[in-house]
Coordinates of C-alpha atoms in Angstrom, one line a residue:
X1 CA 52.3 19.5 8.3
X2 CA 50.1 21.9 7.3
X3 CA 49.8 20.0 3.9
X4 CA 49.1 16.8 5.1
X5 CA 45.8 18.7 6.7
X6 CA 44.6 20.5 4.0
X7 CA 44.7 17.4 2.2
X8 CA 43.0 15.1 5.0
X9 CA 39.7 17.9 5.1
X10 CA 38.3 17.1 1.8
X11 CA 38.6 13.0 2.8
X12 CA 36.7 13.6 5.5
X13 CA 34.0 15.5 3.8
X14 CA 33.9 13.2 1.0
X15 CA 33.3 10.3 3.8
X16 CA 30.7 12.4 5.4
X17 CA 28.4 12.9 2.0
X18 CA 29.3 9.1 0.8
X19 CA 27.5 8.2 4.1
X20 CA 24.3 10.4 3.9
X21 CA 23.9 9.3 0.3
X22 CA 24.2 5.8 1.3
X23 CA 21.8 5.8 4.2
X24 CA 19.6 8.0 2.5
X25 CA 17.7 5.7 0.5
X26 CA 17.2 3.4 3.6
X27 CA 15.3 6.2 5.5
X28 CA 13.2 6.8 2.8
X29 CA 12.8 2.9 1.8
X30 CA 12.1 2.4 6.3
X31 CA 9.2 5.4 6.0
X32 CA 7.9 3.5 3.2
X33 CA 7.5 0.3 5.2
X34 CA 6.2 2.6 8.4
X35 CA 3.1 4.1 6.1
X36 CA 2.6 0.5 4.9
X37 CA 1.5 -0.2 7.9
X38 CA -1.4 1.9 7.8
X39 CA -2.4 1.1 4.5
X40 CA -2.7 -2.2 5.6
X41 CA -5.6 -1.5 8.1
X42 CA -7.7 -1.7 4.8
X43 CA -6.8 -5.2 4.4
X44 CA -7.6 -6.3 7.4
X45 CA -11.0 -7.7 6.2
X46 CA -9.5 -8.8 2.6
X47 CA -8.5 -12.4 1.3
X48 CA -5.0 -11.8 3.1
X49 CA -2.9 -14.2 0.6
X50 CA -5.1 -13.4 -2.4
X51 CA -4.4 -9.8 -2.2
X52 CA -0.8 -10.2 -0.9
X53 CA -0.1 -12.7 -3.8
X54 CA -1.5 -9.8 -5.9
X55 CA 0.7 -7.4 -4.6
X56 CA 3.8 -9.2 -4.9
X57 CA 3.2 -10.2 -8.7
X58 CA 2.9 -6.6 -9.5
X59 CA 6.1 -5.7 -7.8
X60 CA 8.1 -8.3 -9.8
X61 CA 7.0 -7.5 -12.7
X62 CA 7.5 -3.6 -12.0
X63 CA 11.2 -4.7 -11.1
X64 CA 11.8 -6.9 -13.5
X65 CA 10.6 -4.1 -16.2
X66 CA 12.6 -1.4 -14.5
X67 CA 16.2 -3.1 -14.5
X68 CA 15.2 -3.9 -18.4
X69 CA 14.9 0.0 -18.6
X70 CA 18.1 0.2 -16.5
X71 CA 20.1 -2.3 -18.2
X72 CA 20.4 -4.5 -14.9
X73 CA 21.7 -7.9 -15.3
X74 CA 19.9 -10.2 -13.1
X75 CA 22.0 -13.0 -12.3
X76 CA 19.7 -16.8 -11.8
X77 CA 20.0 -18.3 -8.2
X78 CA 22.3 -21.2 -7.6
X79 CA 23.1 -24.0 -4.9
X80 CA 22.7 -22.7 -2.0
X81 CA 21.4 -19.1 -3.0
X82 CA 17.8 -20.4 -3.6
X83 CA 17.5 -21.3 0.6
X84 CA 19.0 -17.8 0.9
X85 CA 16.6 -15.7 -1.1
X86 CA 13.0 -18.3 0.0
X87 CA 14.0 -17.6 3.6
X88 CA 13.9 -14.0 2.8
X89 CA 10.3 -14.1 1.0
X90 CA 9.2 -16.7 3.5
X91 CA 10.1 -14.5 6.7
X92 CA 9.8 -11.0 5.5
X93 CA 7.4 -10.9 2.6
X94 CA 5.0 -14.0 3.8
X95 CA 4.9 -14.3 7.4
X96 CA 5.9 -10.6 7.8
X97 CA 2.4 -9.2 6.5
X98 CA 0.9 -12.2 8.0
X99 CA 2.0 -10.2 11.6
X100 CA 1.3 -6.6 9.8
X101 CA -2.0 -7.2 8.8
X102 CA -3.5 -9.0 11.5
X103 CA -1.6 -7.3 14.1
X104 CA -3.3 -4.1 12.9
X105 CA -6.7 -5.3 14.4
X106 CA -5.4 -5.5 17.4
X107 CA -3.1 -2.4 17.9
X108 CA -2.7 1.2 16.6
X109 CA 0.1 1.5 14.0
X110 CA 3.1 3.0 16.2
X111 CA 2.6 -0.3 17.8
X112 CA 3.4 -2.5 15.2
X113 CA 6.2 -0.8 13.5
X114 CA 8.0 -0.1 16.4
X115 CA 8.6 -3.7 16.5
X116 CA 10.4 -2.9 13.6
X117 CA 12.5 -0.8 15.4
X118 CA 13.7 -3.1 17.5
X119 CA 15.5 -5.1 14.7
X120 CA 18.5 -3.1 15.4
X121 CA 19.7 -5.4 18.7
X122 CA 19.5 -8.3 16.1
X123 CA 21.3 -6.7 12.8
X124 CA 24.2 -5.2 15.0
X125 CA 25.1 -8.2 16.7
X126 CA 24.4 -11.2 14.3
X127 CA 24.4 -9.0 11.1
X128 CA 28.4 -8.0 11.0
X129 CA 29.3 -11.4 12.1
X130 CA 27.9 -13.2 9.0
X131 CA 29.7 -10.7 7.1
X132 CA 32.8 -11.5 8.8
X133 CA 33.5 -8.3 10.8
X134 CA 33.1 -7.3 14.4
X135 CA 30.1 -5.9 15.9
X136 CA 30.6 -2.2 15.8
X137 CA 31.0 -0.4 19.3
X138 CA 28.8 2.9 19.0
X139 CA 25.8 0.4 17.3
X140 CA 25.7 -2.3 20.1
X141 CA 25.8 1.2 22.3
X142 CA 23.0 2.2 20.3
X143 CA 20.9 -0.8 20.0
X144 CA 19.4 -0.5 23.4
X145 CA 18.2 3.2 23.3
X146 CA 16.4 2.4 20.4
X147 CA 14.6 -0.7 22.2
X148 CA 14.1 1.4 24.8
X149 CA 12.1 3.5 22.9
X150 CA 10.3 0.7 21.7
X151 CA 9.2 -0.9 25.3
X152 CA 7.7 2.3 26.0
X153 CA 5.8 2.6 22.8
X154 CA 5.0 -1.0 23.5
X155 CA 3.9 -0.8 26.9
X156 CA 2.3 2.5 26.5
X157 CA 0.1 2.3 23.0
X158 CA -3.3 0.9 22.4
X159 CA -2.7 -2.7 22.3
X160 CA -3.8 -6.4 23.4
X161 CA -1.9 -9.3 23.9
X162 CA -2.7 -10.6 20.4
X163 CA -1.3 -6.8 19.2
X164 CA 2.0 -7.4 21.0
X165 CA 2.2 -11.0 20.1
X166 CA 1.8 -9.7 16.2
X167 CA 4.2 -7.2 16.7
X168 CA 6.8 -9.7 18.2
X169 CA 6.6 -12.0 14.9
X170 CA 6.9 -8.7 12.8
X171 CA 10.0 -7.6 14.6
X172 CA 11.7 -11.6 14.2
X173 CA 10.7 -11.0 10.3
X174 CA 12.0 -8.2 9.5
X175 CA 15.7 -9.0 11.5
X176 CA 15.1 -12.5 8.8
X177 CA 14.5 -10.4 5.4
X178 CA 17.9 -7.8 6.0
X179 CA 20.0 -11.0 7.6
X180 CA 19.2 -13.3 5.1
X181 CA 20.2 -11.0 2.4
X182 CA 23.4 -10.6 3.7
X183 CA 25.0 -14.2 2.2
X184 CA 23.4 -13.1 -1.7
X185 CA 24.0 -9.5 -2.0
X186 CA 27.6 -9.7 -3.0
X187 CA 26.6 -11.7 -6.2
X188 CA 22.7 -10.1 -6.8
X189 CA 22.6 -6.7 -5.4
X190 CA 20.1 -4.8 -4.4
X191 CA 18.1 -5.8 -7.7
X192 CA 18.2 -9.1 -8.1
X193 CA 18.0 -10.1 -4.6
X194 CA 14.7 -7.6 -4.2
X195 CA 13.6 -9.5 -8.3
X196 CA 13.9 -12.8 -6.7
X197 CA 12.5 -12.4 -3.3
X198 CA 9.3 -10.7 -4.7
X199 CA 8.3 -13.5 -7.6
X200 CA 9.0 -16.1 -4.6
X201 CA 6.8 -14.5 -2.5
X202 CA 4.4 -14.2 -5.1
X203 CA 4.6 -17.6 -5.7
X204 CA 4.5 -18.7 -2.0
X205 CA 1.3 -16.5 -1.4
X206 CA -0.3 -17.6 -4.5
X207 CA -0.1 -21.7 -3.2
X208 CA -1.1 -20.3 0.5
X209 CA -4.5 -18.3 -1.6
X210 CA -5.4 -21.8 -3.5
X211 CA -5.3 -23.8 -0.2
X212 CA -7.2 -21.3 2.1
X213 CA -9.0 -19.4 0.4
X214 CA -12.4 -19.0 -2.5
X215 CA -10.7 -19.6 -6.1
X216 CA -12.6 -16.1 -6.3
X217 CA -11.0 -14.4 -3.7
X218 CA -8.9 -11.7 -5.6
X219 CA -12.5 -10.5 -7.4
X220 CA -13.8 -10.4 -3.4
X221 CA -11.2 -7.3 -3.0
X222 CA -13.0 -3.8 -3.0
X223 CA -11.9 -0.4 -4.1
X224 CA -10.2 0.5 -1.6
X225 CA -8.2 -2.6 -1.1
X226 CA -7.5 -2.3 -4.9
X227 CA -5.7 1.2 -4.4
X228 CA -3.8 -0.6 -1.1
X229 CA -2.7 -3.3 -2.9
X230 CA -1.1 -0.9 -5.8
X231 CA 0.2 1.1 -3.0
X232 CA 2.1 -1.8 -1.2
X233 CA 3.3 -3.1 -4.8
X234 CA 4.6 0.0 -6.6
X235 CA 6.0 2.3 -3.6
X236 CA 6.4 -0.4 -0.2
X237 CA 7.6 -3.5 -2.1
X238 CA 9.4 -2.4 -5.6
X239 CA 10.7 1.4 -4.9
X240 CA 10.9 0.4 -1.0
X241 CA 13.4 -3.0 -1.6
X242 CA 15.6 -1.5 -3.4
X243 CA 16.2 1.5 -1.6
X244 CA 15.9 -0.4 1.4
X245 CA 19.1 -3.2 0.2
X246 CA 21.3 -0.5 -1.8
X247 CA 21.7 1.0 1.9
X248 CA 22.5 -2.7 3.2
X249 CA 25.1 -3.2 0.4
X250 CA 26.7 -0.1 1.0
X251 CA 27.1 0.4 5.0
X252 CA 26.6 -3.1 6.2
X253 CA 23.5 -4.8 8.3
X254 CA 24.5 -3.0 11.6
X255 CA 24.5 0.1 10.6
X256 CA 21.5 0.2 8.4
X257 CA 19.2 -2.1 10.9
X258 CA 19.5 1.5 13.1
X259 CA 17.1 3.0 10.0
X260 CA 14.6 0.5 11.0
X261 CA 13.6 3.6 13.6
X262 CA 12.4 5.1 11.1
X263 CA 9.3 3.4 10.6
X264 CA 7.1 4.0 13.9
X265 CA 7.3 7.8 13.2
X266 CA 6.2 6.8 9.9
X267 CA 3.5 4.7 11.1
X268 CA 2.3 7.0 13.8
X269 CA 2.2 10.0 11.1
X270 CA 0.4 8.2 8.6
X271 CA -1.9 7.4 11.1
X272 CA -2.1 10.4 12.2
X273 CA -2.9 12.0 9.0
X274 CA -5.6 9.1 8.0
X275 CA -7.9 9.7 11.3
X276 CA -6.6 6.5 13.3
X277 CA -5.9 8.8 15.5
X278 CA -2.7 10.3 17.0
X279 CA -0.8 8.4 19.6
X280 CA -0.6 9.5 23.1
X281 CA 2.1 11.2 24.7
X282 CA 4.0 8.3 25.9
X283 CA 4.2 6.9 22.5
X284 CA 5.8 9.9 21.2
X285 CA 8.3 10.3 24.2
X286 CA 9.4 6.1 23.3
X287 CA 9.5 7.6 19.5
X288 CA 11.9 10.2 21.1
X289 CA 13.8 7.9 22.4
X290 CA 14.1 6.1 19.4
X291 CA 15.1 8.7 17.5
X292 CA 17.6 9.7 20.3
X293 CA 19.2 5.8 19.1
X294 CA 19.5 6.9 15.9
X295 CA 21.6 9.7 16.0
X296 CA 23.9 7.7 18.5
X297 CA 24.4 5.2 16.3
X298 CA 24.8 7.0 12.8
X299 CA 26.5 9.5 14.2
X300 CA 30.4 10.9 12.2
X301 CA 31.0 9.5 8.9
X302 CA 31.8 5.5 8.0
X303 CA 32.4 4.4 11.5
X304 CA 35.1 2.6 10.1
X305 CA 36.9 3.9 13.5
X306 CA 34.6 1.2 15.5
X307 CA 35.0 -1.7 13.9
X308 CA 31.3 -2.1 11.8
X309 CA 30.6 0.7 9.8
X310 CA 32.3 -0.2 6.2
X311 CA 30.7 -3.0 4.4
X312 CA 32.8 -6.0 3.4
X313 CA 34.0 -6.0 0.0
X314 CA 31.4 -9.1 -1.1
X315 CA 29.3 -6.0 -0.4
X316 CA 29.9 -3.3 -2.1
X317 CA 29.5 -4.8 -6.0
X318 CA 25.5 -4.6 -4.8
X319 CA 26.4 -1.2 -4.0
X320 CA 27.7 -0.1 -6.7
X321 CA 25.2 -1.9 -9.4
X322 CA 22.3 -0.2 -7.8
X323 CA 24.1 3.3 -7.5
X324 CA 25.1 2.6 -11.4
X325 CA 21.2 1.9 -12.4
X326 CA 19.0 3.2 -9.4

């Protein structure tokens, strides 16, 4: 008896640390997003799709040079894969800054990316079911602290309709860009699926530039939107995608969507810090609570013993390409 214990101990250890290293690139790749959305206040008078199209080029081209580096095979969309990997640069690359950018004029940043943090009622429910598995038990208990959290952020920050309506697209967006992911990272992995969702955004936001905005709009930007733009390319869109769907790949939507969290105390820091201004007290008690979610729901090691913590197995090759060459 006292064998079989000894023996069970290191398991669980070994369970424990797989865990933190697999959710640890999605807390950094979520505080990444959060501090985007400050950065983004300097765009808020910028050709949106000219520098957004700008952005996104960069990133692909930094990705596509890194997994050259790395040795990553990236694998060419087929059937139904290209619908899989537009939707996700359509609803969280596109229309997701659409909502950042503009949303910013109308609300302070804790605002906005607690939206984000609301994704969690979304990815715990709808995300395991398209992997095939049941919704697990301590993130649907979960889901509603966080959002908790975020209604009092919500209903407490400095905001207009306009801000919350914003904030309400954001939140839709972001549940579209890890859901949408789900049916393609089995076969692409966290590199090809964040390769072929940035060129298509690119591309998307490019067409969108031509027909609404001055042919000259990209020499229009300023400095300052300049060093945003290469901000938002090189740390929120290449480093933060592939952090972001290595952590997908490896512990499944539900569990991961709970990082989300993350960003509205990364938004209200790096607002904070850049003189927007520090939220009131009210925000920080809904970021509390937020936080409060978070530990409920990624609580104990795979959370295998609820039904949603392990991925499914069309999963974990993603996983275990980016572990290989991150």
């Amino acid at each position: 008896m006292s064998t079989s214990t000894d023996s069970a101990a290191p398991a669980d250890t070994t369970t424990a640390t797989t865990s933190f290293r697999d959710l640890a690139p999605g807390v950094i790749g979520m505080a990444l997003v959060g501090s985007s959305v400050t950065v983004s206040r300097s765009l808020v008078d910028a050709p949106l799709f000219a520098a957004q199209a700008v952005r996104y080029a960069a990133a692909a081209l930094i990705l596509v040079a890194l997994a050259r580096i790395a040795r990553v095979p990236l694998s060419r969309p087929r059937g139904g894969e290209w619908l899989w990997l537009a939707g996700i640069a359509a609803t969280g690359l596109v229309l997701f800054n659409v909502a950042v950018v503009r949303g910013v004029a109308h609300a302070e940043p804790a605002v906005i990316a607690v939206a984000v943090a609301s994704v969690p009622v979304l990815l715990g429910v709808v995300g395991p079911l398209l992997e095939g598995r049941r919704p697990s038990r301590r993130v649907l208990l979960a889901a509603p602290v966080v959002v908790a959290g975020a209604v009092l952020v919500e209903g407490t920050g400095r905001t207009d309709a306009a801000g919350v309506g914003w904030a309400v697209l954001a939140l839709a967006c972001e549940a579209g860009f890890t859901l949408l992911a789900v049916p393609v990272l089995g076969r692409h992995g966290a590199w090809g699926v964040s390769v072929h969702a940035v060129w298509m955004g690119a591309v998307m936001l490019a067409g969108l530039s031509l027909f609404t905005e001055s042919p000259s709009a990209v020499g229009a930007l300023k400095a300052g939107q300049w060093a945003a733009v290469g901000y938002l390319a090189v740390l929120v869109t290449a480093v933060a995608f592939l952090l972001w769907y290595r952590t997908v790949a490896a512990v499944g939507s539900g569990r991961a969507g709970l990082l989300t969290g993350v960003a509205p105390l990364a938004a209200a820091g790096a607002g904070a810090v850049s003189g927007g201004g520090a939220p009131g007290a009210a925000v920080w008690a809904g970021l509390a609570v937020v936080i409060a979610g978070l530990a409920l729901g990624l609580r104990g090691g795979s959370g295998s013993e609820d039904g949603g913590g392990s991925p499914p197995a069309s999963a974990r090759p993603g996983a275990a390409q980016a572990g290989r060459c991150a």
